[in-house]
């Protein structure tokens, strides 16, 4: 790669306080029940129909978070939560969502990361230092790739999708490297290793709809690095504090970065400026917390070490919702993208309806707006 182009952003003020936020998720509408122990990551499929959870119990599980489990119809009917419940209902009284499949094969250690390609055909999961590739439909483990010297923190797919799966597979690790693997061949060697980070790489994303031309890596060294793989250019934005999680906005122009100092910062990728800082609603400092951007780019969602799920107004920076339900740190959050895709393969980010949170208490909670029953399938 070419030499780094360093940038520093100018911070803007952040807001605090609660706002009603019509249409925002406000109550636990379902639970994802099945893991034994902490749940370390949750991710939606690209079409928003399903979600995946990665467990300390060495399994990945696939769910339909907006459909109730008919096997527990009696329990669900008597539950105090669900689509008709209120925000004060205990999480454990919410009905169970529908489990689709479990994927235990190939995992010899707790699953630390999970991802899926655009066509929902190929499942990526991380078991310590090993990247596991699984056929999502048949449950067959296809490949196990080794090479990292530390635990894998983040995985994602780049390029197309379809019958042959993704073109490129990425894994980002505690060893400070990102490895790119050929998704079409049987080679066990990476096609490229990005080793510019000075510490653990905690989050990794593919930007844009044109495959894997531009990728973004966030690190504990306090930097966000953008690689233009076609032009061979690397741009580094220094945030000044360790970054533990990151998520792109729907247009890929901005990146929300969760930092260990207890803030989430909105980075404008073209200029390197900090457009907004979100704090006061969540607690951080000891755990690697995740963040995500709502489907309509209206809110930034963050996990919290005190068990809260916090929604911030993306533009104003104020707290819009504090969702209570976890007993321990909420390490991962995921906002459901709107079903369907725009031209060029870009996701349709015009509406937010559901957020799923996962925590070290072993709970995975589906949060929704109980008044909008049109999104809930019974």
PDB file of N, CA, C and O in Angstrom, residues 171-240:
ATOM      1  N   UNK A 171     -10.997 -10.828   7.499  1.00  0.00           N
ATOM      2  CA  UNK A 171     -10.952 -11.075   8.938  1.00  0.00           C
ATOM      3  C   UNK A 171      -9.993 -10.077   9.573  1.00  0.00           C
ATOM      4  O   UNK A 171      -8.886  -9.863   9.092  1.00  0.00           O
ATOM      5  N   UNK A 172     -10.440  -9.431  10.658  1.00  0.00           N
ATOM      6  CA  UNK A 172      -9.646  -8.434  11.371  1.00  0.00           C
ATOM      7  C   UNK A 172      -9.370  -8.947  12.767  1.00  0.00           C
ATOM      8  O   UNK A 172     -10.265  -9.464  13.441  1.00  0.00           O
ATOM      9  N   UNK A 173      -8.129  -8.776  13.237  1.00  0.00           N
ATOM     10  CA  UNK A 173      -7.696  -9.515  14.406  1.00  0.00           C
ATOM     11  C   UNK A 173      -7.028  -8.659  15.480  1.00  0.00           C
ATOM     12  O   UNK A 173      -6.568  -7.545  15.244  1.00  0.00           O
ATOM     13  N   UNK A 174      -6.952  -9.267  16.657  1.00  0.00           N
ATOM     14  CA  UNK A 174      -6.221  -8.715  17.788  1.00  0.00           C
ATOM     15  C   UNK A 174      -4.738  -8.565  17.472  1.00  0.00           C
ATOM     16  O   UNK A 174      -4.039  -7.778  18.123  1.00  0.00           O
ATOM     17  N   UNK A 175      -4.250  -9.299  16.484  1.00  0.00           N
ATOM     18  CA  UNK A 175      -2.837  -9.219  16.121  1.00  0.00           C
ATOM     19  C   UNK A 175      -2.494  -7.963  15.318  1.00  0.00           C
ATOM     20  O   UNK A 175      -1.347  -7.771  14.917  1.00  0.00           O
ATOM     21  N   UNK A 176      -3.488  -7.089  15.079  1.00  0.00           N
ATOM     22  CA  UNK A 176      -3.249  -5.836  14.380  1.00  0.00           C
ATOM     23  C   UNK A 176      -3.292  -5.931  12.868  1.00  0.00           C
ATOM     24  O   UNK A 176      -2.975  -4.954  12.181  1.00  0.00           O
ATOM     25  N   UNK A 177      -3.717  -7.062  12.330  1.00  0.00           N
ATOM     26  CA  UNK A 177      -3.776  -7.228  10.885  1.00  0.00           C
ATOM     27  C   UNK A 177      -5.197  -7.482  10.403  1.00  0.00           C
ATOM     28  O   UNK A 177      -6.052  -7.952  11.156  1.00  0.00           O
ATOM     29  N   UNK A 178      -5.409  -7.164   9.133  1.00  0.00           N
ATOM     30  CA  UNK A 178      -6.612  -7.560   8.406  1.00  0.00           C
ATOM     31  C   UNK A 178      -6.156  -8.475   7.281  1.00  0.00           C
ATOM     32  O   UNK A 178      -5.235  -8.120   6.522  1.00  0.00           O
ATOM     33  N   UNK A 179      -6.768  -9.612   7.159  1.00  0.00           N
ATOM     34  CA  UNK A 179      -6.409 -10.558   6.104  1.00  0.00           C
ATOM     35  C   UNK A 179      -7.562 -10.697   5.126  1.00  0.00           C
ATOM     36  O   UNK A 179      -8.719 -10.832   5.528  1.00  0.00           O
ATOM     37  N   UNK A 180      -7.225 -10.629   3.843  1.00  0.00           N
ATOM     38  CA  UNK A 180      -8.195 -10.819   2.764  1.00  0.00           C
ATOM     39  C   UNK A 180      -7.985 -12.206   2.167  1.00  0.00           C
ATOM     40  O   UNK A 180      -6.856 -12.584   1.838  1.00  0.00           O
ATOM     41  N   UNK A 181      -9.076 -12.941   2.028  1.00  0.00           N
ATOM     42  CA  UNK A 181      -9.021 -14.321   1.537  1.00  0.00           C
ATOM     43  C   UNK A 181      -9.850 -14.441   0.262  1.00  0.00           C
ATOM     44  O   UNK A 181     -10.880 -13.778   0.117  1.00  0.00           O
ATOM     45  N   UNK A 182      -9.417 -15.283  -0.634  1.00  0.00           N
ATOM     46  CA  UNK A 182     -10.156 -15.538  -1.873  1.00  0.00           C
ATOM     47  C   UNK A 182     -11.387 -16.374  -1.549  1.00  0.00           C
ATOM     48  O   UNK A 182     -11.275 -17.517  -1.090  1.00  0.00           O
ATOM     49  N   UNK A 183     -12.558 -15.799  -1.793  1.00  0.00           N
ATOM     50  CA  UNK A 183     -13.789 -16.503  -1.474  1.00  0.00           C
ATOM     51  C   UNK A 183     -14.193 -17.539  -2.485  1.00  0.00           C
ATOM     52  O   UNK A 183     -15.109 -18.330  -2.232  1.00  0.00           O
ATOM     53  N   UNK A 184     -13.541 -17.566  -3.644  1.00  0.00           N
ATOM     54  CA  UNK A 184     -13.928 -18.491  -4.719  1.00  0.00           C
ATOM     55  C   UNK A 184     -13.025 -19.710  -4.806  1.00  0.00           C
ATOM     56  O   UNK A 184     -13.448 -20.770  -5.259  1.00  0.00           O
ATOM     57  N   UNK A 185     -11.764 -19.567  -4.402  1.00  0.00           N
ATOM     58  CA  UNK A 185     -10.817 -20.672  -4.562  1.00  0.00           C
ATOM     59  C   UNK A 185     -10.739 -21.493  -3.286  1.00  0.00           C
ATOM     60  O   UNK A 185     -11.361 -21.176  -2.270  1.00  0.00           O
ATOM     61  N   UNK A 186      -9.923 -22.541  -3.323  1.00  0.00           N
ATOM     62  CA  UNK A 186      -9.709 -23.385  -2.163  1.00  0.00           C
ATOM     63  C   UNK A 186      -8.385 -23.049  -1.472  1.00  0.00           C
ATOM     64  O   UNK A 186      -7.950 -23.775  -0.576  1.00  0.00           O
ATOM     65  N   UNK A 187      -7.765 -21.946  -1.863  1.00  0.00           N
ATOM     66  CA  UNK A 187      -6.465 -21.585  -1.292  1.00  0.00           C
ATOM     67  C   UNK A 187      -6.599 -21.293   0.194  1.00  0.00           C
ATOM     68  O   UNK A 187      -7.570 -20.682   0.649  1.00  0.00           O
ATOM     69  N   UNK A 188      -5.603 -21.727   0.959  1.00  0.00           N
ATOM     70  CA  UNK A 188      -5.582 -21.482   2.395  1.00  0.00           C
ATOM     71  C   UNK A 188      -4.693 -20.295   2.764  1.00  0.00           C
ATOM     72  O   UNK A 188      -4.531 -19.996   3.952  1.00  0.00           O
ATOM     73  N   UNK A 189      -4.140 -19.633   1.763  1.00  0.00           N
ATOM     74  CA  UNK A 189      -3.284 -18.480   2.005  1.00  0.00           C
ATOM     75  C   UNK A 189      -4.043 -17.194   1.705  1.00  0.00           C
ATOM     76  O   UNK A 189      -4.820 -17.129   0.738  1.00  0.00           O
ATOM     77  N   UNK A 190      -3.836 -16.133   2.499  1.00  0.00           N
ATOM     78  CA  UNK A 190      -4.509 -14.857   2.215  1.00  0.00           C
ATOM     79  C   UNK A 190      -3.979 -14.236   0.935  1.00  0.00           C
ATOM     80  O   UNK A 190      -2.805 -14.407   0.578  1.00  0.00           O
ATOM     81  N   UNK A 191      -4.843 -13.509   0.242  1.00  0.00           N
ATOM     82  CA  UNK A 191      -4.413 -12.834  -0.972  1.00  0.00           C
ATOM     83  C   UNK A 191      -3.804 -11.465  -0.654  1.00  0.00           C
ATOM     84  O   UNK A 191      -3.108 -10.894  -1.480  1.00  0.00           O
ATOM     85  N   UNK A 192      -4.056 -10.968   0.546  1.00  0.00           N
ATOM     86  CA  UNK A 192      -3.477  -9.699   0.974  1.00  0.00           C
ATOM     87  C   UNK A 192      -3.551  -9.608   2.496  1.00  0.00           C
ATOM     88  O   UNK A 192      -4.496 -10.090   3.116  1.00  0.00           O
ATOM     89  N   UNK A 193      -2.518  -8.983   3.086  1.00  0.00           N
ATOM     90  CA  UNK A 193      -2.488  -8.740   4.521  1.00  0.00           C
ATOM     91  C   UNK A 193      -2.272  -7.249   4.748  1.00  0.00           C
ATOM     92  O   UNK A 193      -1.295  -6.676   4.259  1.00  0.00           O
ATOM     93  N   UNK A 194      -3.191  -6.609   5.451  1.00  0.00           N
ATOM     94  CA  UNK A 194      -3.088  -5.197   5.798  1.00  0.00           C
ATOM     95  C   UNK A 194      -2.573  -5.116   7.233  1.00  0.00           C
ATOM     96  O   UNK A 194      -3.263  -5.512   8.170  1.00  0.00           O
ATOM     97  N   UNK A 195      -1.356  -4.615   7.405  1.00  0.00           N
ATOM     98  CA  UNK A 195      -0.690  -4.679   8.708  1.00  0.00           C
ATOM     99  C   UNK A 195      -0.268  -3.307   9.213  1.00  0.00           C
ATOM    100  O   UNK A 195       0.734  -3.178   9.901  1.00  0.00           O
ATOM    101  N   UNK A 196      -1.031  -2.266   8.883  1.00  0.00           N
ATOM    102  CA  UNK A 196      -0.662  -0.904   9.253  1.00  0.00           C
ATOM    103  C   UNK A 196      -1.058  -0.541  10.684  1.00  0.00           C
ATOM    104  O   UNK A 196      -0.481   0.386  11.265  1.00  0.00           O
ATOM    105  N   UNK A 197      -2.046  -1.210  11.252  1.00  0.00           N
ATOM    106  CA  UNK A 197      -2.499  -0.887  12.606  1.00  0.00           C
ATOM    107  C   UNK A 197      -1.411  -1.199  13.619  1.00  0.00           C
ATOM    108  O   UNK A 197      -0.661  -2.171  13.476  1.00  0.00           O
ATOM    109  N   UNK A 198      -1.348  -0.376  14.653  1.00  0.00           N
ATOM    110  CA  UNK A 198      -0.350  -0.552  15.701  1.00  0.00           C
ATOM    111  C   UNK A 198      -0.893  -1.317  16.895  1.00  0.00           C
ATOM    112  O   UNK A 198      -0.177  -1.556  17.863  1.00  0.00           O
ATOM    113  N   UNK A 199      -2.160  -1.697  16.839  1.00  0.00           N
ATOM    114  CA  UNK A 199      -2.797  -2.439  17.928  1.00  0.00           C
ATOM    115  C   UNK A 199      -3.955  -3.229  17.328  1.00  0.00           C
ATOM    116  O   UNK A 199      -4.145  -3.251  16.109  1.00  0.00           O
ATOM    117  N   UNK A 200      -4.750  -3.834  18.190  1.00  0.00           N
ATOM    118  CA  UNK A 200      -5.854  -4.683  17.768  1.00  0.00           C
ATOM    119  C   UNK A 200      -6.807  -3.960  16.810  1.00  0.00           C
ATOM    120  O   UNK A 200      -7.193  -2.814  17.047  1.00  0.00           O
ATOM    121  N   UNK A 201      -7.196  -4.639  15.730  1.00  0.00           N
ATOM    122  CA  UNK A 201      -8.217  -4.132  14.811  1.00  0.00           C
ATOM    123  C   UNK A 201      -9.557  -4.673  15.291  1.00  0.00           C
ATOM    124  O   UNK A 201      -9.784  -5.880  15.325  1.00  0.00           O
ATOM    125  N   UNK A 202     -10.437  -3.754  15.683  1.00  0.00           N
ATOM    126  CA  UNK A 202     -11.669  -4.145  16.362  1.00  0.00           C
ATOM    127  C   UNK A 202     -12.899  -4.187  15.469  1.00  0.00           C
ATOM    128  O   UNK A 202     -13.873  -4.868  15.784  1.00  0.00           O
ATOM    129  N   UNK A 203     -12.895  -3.431  14.371  1.00  0.00           N
ATOM    130  CA  UNK A 203     -14.069  -3.382  13.490  1.00  0.00           C
ATOM    131  C   UNK A 203     -13.605  -3.196  12.059  1.00  0.00           C
ATOM    132  O   UNK A 203     -12.599  -2.525  11.793  1.00  0.00           O
ATOM    133  N   UNK A 204     -14.352  -3.778  11.134  1.00  0.00           N
ATOM    134  CA  UNK A 204     -13.960  -3.749   9.729  1.00  0.00           C
ATOM    135  C   UNK A 204     -15.212  -3.746   8.866  1.00  0.00           C
ATOM    136  O   UNK A 204     -16.156  -4.483   9.125  1.00  0.00           O
ATOM    137  N   UNK A 205     -15.234  -2.885   7.847  1.00  0.00           N
ATOM    138  CA  UNK A 205     -16.397  -2.770   6.955  1.00  0.00           C
ATOM    139  C   UNK A 205     -15.954  -2.570   5.525  1.00  0.00           C
ATOM    140  O   UNK A 205     -14.871  -2.024   5.268  1.00  0.00           O
ATOM    141  N   UNK A 206     -16.796  -2.998   4.606  1.00  0.00           N
ATOM    142  CA  UNK A 206     -16.612  -2.716   3.188  1.00  0.00           C
ATOM    143  C   UNK A 206     -17.524  -1.556   2.818  1.00  0.00           C
ATOM    144  O   UNK A 206     -18.733  -1.602   3.075  1.00  0.00           O
ATOM    145  N   UNK A 207     -16.961  -0.501   2.244  1.00  0.00           N
ATOM    146  CA  UNK A 207     -17.727   0.695   1.893  1.00  0.00           C
ATOM    147  C   UNK A 207     -18.077   0.676   0.417  1.00  0.00           C
ATOM    148  O   UNK A 207     -17.285   0.242  -0.414  1.00  0.00           O
ATOM    149  N   UNK A 208     -19.279   1.177   0.100  1.00  0.00           N
ATOM    150  CA  UNK A 208     -19.690   1.293  -1.293  1.00  0.00           C
ATOM    151  C   UNK A 208     -20.305   0.022  -1.812  1.00  0.00           C
ATOM    152  O   UNK A 208     -20.217  -1.055  -1.215  1.00  0.00           O
ATOM    153  N   UNK A 209     -20.948   0.141  -2.962  1.00  0.00           N
ATOM    154  CA  UNK A 209     -21.661  -0.984  -3.564  1.00  0.00           C
ATOM    155  C   UNK A 209     -20.864  -1.661  -4.657  1.00  0.00           C
ATOM    156  O   UNK A 209     -21.324  -2.601  -5.262  1.00  0.00           O
ATOM    157  N   UNK A 210     -19.649  -1.209  -4.905  1.00  0.00           N
ATOM    158  CA  UNK A 210     -18.870  -1.760  -6.000  1.00  0.00           C
ATOM    159  C   UNK A 210     -17.913  -2.846  -5.590  1.00  0.00           C
ATOM    160  O   UNK A 210     -16.782  -2.899  -6.053  1.00  0.00           O
ATOM    161  N   UNK A 211     -18.302  -3.707  -4.670  1.00  0.00           N
ATOM    162  CA  UNK A 211     -17.449  -4.787  -4.248  1.00  0.00           C
ATOM    163  C   UNK A 211     -16.575  -4.387  -3.089  1.00  0.00           C
ATOM    164  O   UNK A 211     -17.011  -3.764  -2.151  1.00  0.00           O
ATOM    165  N   UNK A 212     -15.294  -4.774  -3.149  1.00  0.00           N
ATOM    166  CA  UNK A 212     -14.391  -4.534  -2.021  1.00  0.00           C
ATOM    167  C   UNK A 212     -13.325  -3.521  -2.387  1.00  0.00           C
ATOM    168  O   UNK A 212     -12.179  -3.629  -1.972  1.00  0.00           O
ATOM    169  N   UNK A 213     -13.658  -2.505  -3.190  1.00  0.00           N
ATOM    170  CA  UNK A 213     -12.669  -1.525  -3.626  1.00  0.00           C
ATOM    171  C   UNK A 213     -12.184  -0.663  -2.479  1.00  0.00           C
ATOM    172  O   UNK A 213     -11.031  -0.250  -2.435  1.00  0.00           O
ATOM    173  N   UNK A 214     -13.053  -0.368  -1.514  1.00  0.00           N
ATOM    174  CA  UNK A 214     -12.685   0.488  -0.392  1.00  0.00           C
ATOM    175  C   UNK A 214     -13.141  -0.174   0.897  1.00  0.00           C
ATOM    176  O   UNK A 214     -14.313  -0.520   1.049  1.00  0.00           O
ATOM    177  N   UNK A 215     -12.216  -0.312   1.838  1.00  0.00           N
ATOM    178  CA  UNK A 215     -12.521  -0.968   3.096  1.00  0.00           C
ATOM    179  C   UNK A 215     -12.054  -0.080   4.244  1.00  0.00           C
ATOM    180  O   UNK A 215     -11.127   0.719   4.097  1.00  0.00           O
ATOM    181  N   UNK A 216     -12.714  -0.219   5.388  1.00  0.00           N
ATOM    182  CA  UNK A 216     -12.471   0.646   6.537  1.00  0.00           C
ATOM    183  C   UNK A 216     -12.166  -0.219   7.750  1.00  0.00           C
ATOM    184  O   UNK A 216     -12.928  -1.136   8.070  1.00  0.00           O
ATOM    185  N   UNK A 217     -11.045   0.075   8.429  1.00  0.00           N
ATOM    186  CA  UNK A 217     -10.630  -0.671   9.613  1.00  0.00           C
ATOM    187  C   UNK A 217     -10.462   0.276  10.785  1.00  0.00           C
ATOM    188  O   UNK A 217      -9.823   1.324  10.670  1.00  0.00           O
ATOM    189  N   UNK A 218     -11.037  -0.078  11.938  1.00  0.00           N
ATOM    190  CA  UNK A 218     -10.913   0.714  13.162  1.00  0.00           C
ATOM    191  C   UNK A 218     -10.063  -0.066  14.158  1.00  0.00           C
ATOM    192  O   UNK A 218     -10.158  -1.295  14.241  1.00  0.00           O
ATOM    193  N   UNK A 219      -9.259   0.664  14.937  1.00  0.00           N
ATOM    194  CA  UNK A 219      -8.278  -0.008  15.779  1.00  0.00           C
ATOM    195  C   UNK A 219      -8.204   0.591  17.176  1.00  0.00           C
ATOM    196  O   UNK A 219      -8.553   1.762  17.399  1.00  0.00           O
ATOM    197  N   UNK A 220      -7.699  -0.211  18.103  1.00  0.00           N
ATOM    198  CA  UNK A 220      -7.443   0.244  19.462  1.00  0.00           C
ATOM    199  C   UNK A 220      -6.341   1.298  19.492  1.00  0.00           C
ATOM    200  O   UNK A 220      -6.216   2.032  20.474  1.00  0.00           O
ATOM    201  N   UNK A 221      -5.553   1.409  18.432  1.00  0.00           N
ATOM    202  CA  UNK A 221      -4.527   2.456  18.389  1.00  0.00           C
ATOM    203  C   UNK A 221      -5.124   3.852  18.190  1.00  0.00           C
ATOM    204  O   UNK A 221      -4.383   4.842  18.114  1.00  0.00           O
ATOM    205  N   UNK A 222      -6.458   3.956  18.122  1.00  0.00           N
ATOM    206  CA  UNK A 222      -7.134   5.242  18.026  1.00  0.00           C
ATOM    207  C   UNK A 222      -7.338   5.752  16.623  1.00  0.00           C
ATOM    208  O   UNK A 222      -7.770   6.899  16.441  1.00  0.00           O
ATOM    209  N   UNK A 223      -7.086   4.941  15.628  1.00  0.00           N
ATOM    210  CA  UNK A 223      -7.176   5.375  14.235  1.00  0.00           C
ATOM    211  C   UNK A 223      -8.219   4.589  13.466  1.00  0.00           C
ATOM    212  O   UNK A 223      -8.496   3.420  13.769  1.00  0.00           O
ATOM    213  N   UNK A 224      -8.792   5.270  12.470  1.00  0.00           N
ATOM    214  CA  UNK A 224      -9.651   4.631  11.475  1.00  0.00           C
ATOM    215  C   UNK A 224      -8.922   4.723  10.146  1.00  0.00           C
ATOM    216  O   UNK A 224      -8.574   5.820   9.691  1.00  0.00           O
ATOM    217  N   UNK A 225      -8.658   3.581   9.531  1.00  0.00           N
ATOM    218  CA  UNK A 225      -7.906   3.532   8.280  1.00  0.00           C
ATOM    219  C   UNK A 225      -8.821   3.121   7.140  1.00  0.00           C
ATOM    220  O   UNK A 225      -9.541   2.126   7.249  1.00  0.00           O
ATOM    221  N   UNK A 226      -8.767   3.887   6.059  1.00  0.00           N
ATOM    222  CA  UNK A 226      -9.535   3.584   4.860  1.00  0.00           C
ATOM    223  C   UNK A 226      -8.571   3.174   3.754  1.00  0.00           C
ATOM    224  O   UNK A 226      -7.657   3.927   3.407  1.00  0.00           O
ATOM    225  N   UNK A 227      -8.773   1.995   3.214  1.00  0.00           N
ATOM    226  CA  UNK A 227      -7.933   1.461   2.156  1.00  0.00           C
ATOM    227  C   UNK A 227      -8.695   1.499   0.838  1.00  0.00           C
ATOM    228  O   UNK A 227      -9.760   0.891   0.717  1.00  0.00           O
ATOM    229  N   UNK A 228      -8.157   2.213  -0.128  1.00  0.00           N
ATOM    230  CA  UNK A 228      -8.652   2.132  -1.497  1.00  0.00           C
ATOM    231  C   UNK A 228      -7.820   1.066  -2.185  1.00  0.00           C
ATOM    232  O   UNK A 228      -6.680   1.307  -2.602  1.00  0.00           O
ATOM    233  N   UNK A 229      -8.377  -0.137  -2.276  1.00  0.00           N
ATOM    234  CA  UNK A 229      -7.606  -1.277  -2.761  1.00  0.00           C
ATOM    235  C   UNK A 229      -7.266  -1.176  -4.238  1.00  0.00           C
ATOM    236  O   UNK A 229      -6.256  -1.721  -4.697  1.00  0.00           O
ATOM    237  N   UNK A 230      -8.089  -0.481  -5.001  1.00  0.00           N
ATOM    238  CA  UNK A 230      -7.808  -0.338  -6.436  1.00  0.00           C
ATOM    239  C   UNK A 230      -6.714   0.678  -6.696  1.00  0.00           C
ATOM    240  O   UNK A 230      -5.853   0.479  -7.557  1.00  0.00           O
ATOM    241  N   UNK A 231      -6.740   1.775  -5.946  1.00  0.00           N
ATOM    242  CA  UNK A 231      -5.753   2.839  -6.154  1.00  0.00           C
ATOM    243  C   UNK A 231      -4.498   2.638  -5.309  1.00  0.00           C
ATOM    244  O   UNK A 231      -3.503   3.343  -5.496  1.00  0.00           O
ATOM    245  N   UNK A 232      -4.532   1.712  -4.375  1.00  0.00           N
ATOM    246  CA  UNK A 232      -3.391   1.488  -3.508  1.00  0.00           C
ATOM    247  C   UNK A 232      -3.140   2.643  -2.559  1.00  0.00           C
ATOM    248  O   UNK A 232      -1.989   2.970  -2.251  1.00  0.00           O
ATOM    249  N   UNK A 233      -4.212   3.261  -2.062  1.00  0.00           N
ATOM    250  CA  UNK A 233      -4.083   4.437  -1.198  1.00  0.00           C
ATOM    251  C   UNK A 233      -4.657   4.143   0.183  1.00  0.00           C
ATOM    252  O   UNK A 233      -5.698   3.524   0.320  1.00  0.00           O
ATOM    253  N   UNK A 234      -3.942   4.622   1.195  1.00  0.00           N
ATOM    254  CA  UNK A 234      -4.373   4.471   2.576  1.00  0.00           C
ATOM    255  C   UNK A 234      -4.534   5.848   3.215  1.00  0.00           C
ATOM    256  O   UNK A 234      -3.625   6.677   3.164  1.00  0.00           O
ATOM    257  N   UNK A 235      -5.709   6.088   3.817  1.00  0.00           N
ATOM    258  CA  UNK A 235      -5.974   7.328   4.538  1.00  0.00           C
ATOM    259  C   UNK A 235      -6.237   6.991   5.996  1.00  0.00           C
ATOM    260  O   UNK A 235      -7.026   6.090   6.298  1.00  0.00           O
ATOM    261  N   UNK A 236      -5.561   7.711   6.891  1.00  0.00           N
ATOM    262  CA  UNK A 236      -5.712   7.448   8.326  1.00  0.00           C
ATOM    263  C   UNK A 236      -6.315   8.656   9.022  1.00  0.00           C
ATOM    264  O   UNK A 236      -5.832   9.782   8.873  1.00  0.00           O
ATOM    265  N   UNK A 237      -7.373   8.416   9.802  1.00  0.00           N
ATOM    266  CA  UNK A 237      -8.001   9.447  10.624  1.00  0.00           C
ATOM    267  C   UNK A 237      -7.753   9.106  12.089  1.00  0.00           C
ATOM    268  O   UNK A 237      -8.141   8.033  12.553  1.00  0.00           O
ATOM    269  N   UNK A 238      -7.113  10.015  12.809  1.00  0.00           N
ATOM    270  CA  UNK A 238      -6.801   9.801  14.216  1.00  0.00           C
ATOM    271  C   UNK A 238      -7.919  10.356  15.095  1.00  0.00           C
ATOM    272  O   UNK A 238      -8.202  11.552  15.059  1.00  0.00           O
ATOM    273  N   UNK A 239      -8.516   9.480  15.911  1.00  0.00           N
ATOM    274  CA  UNK A 239      -9.572   9.894  16.818  1.00  0.00           C
ATOM    275  C   UNK A 239      -9.059  10.178  18.224  1.00  0.00           C
ATOM    276  O   UNK A 239      -9.750  10.783  19.030  1.00  0.00           O
ATOM    277  N   UNK A 240      -7.860   9.716  18.540  1.00  0.00           N
ATOM    278  CA  UNK A 240      -7.248  10.053  19.809  1.00  0.00           C
ATOM    279  C   UNK A 240      -7.566   9.108  20.941  1.00  0.00           C
ATOM    280  O   UNK A 240      -6.943   9.185  21.999  1.00  0.00           O
TER     281      UNK A 240
END
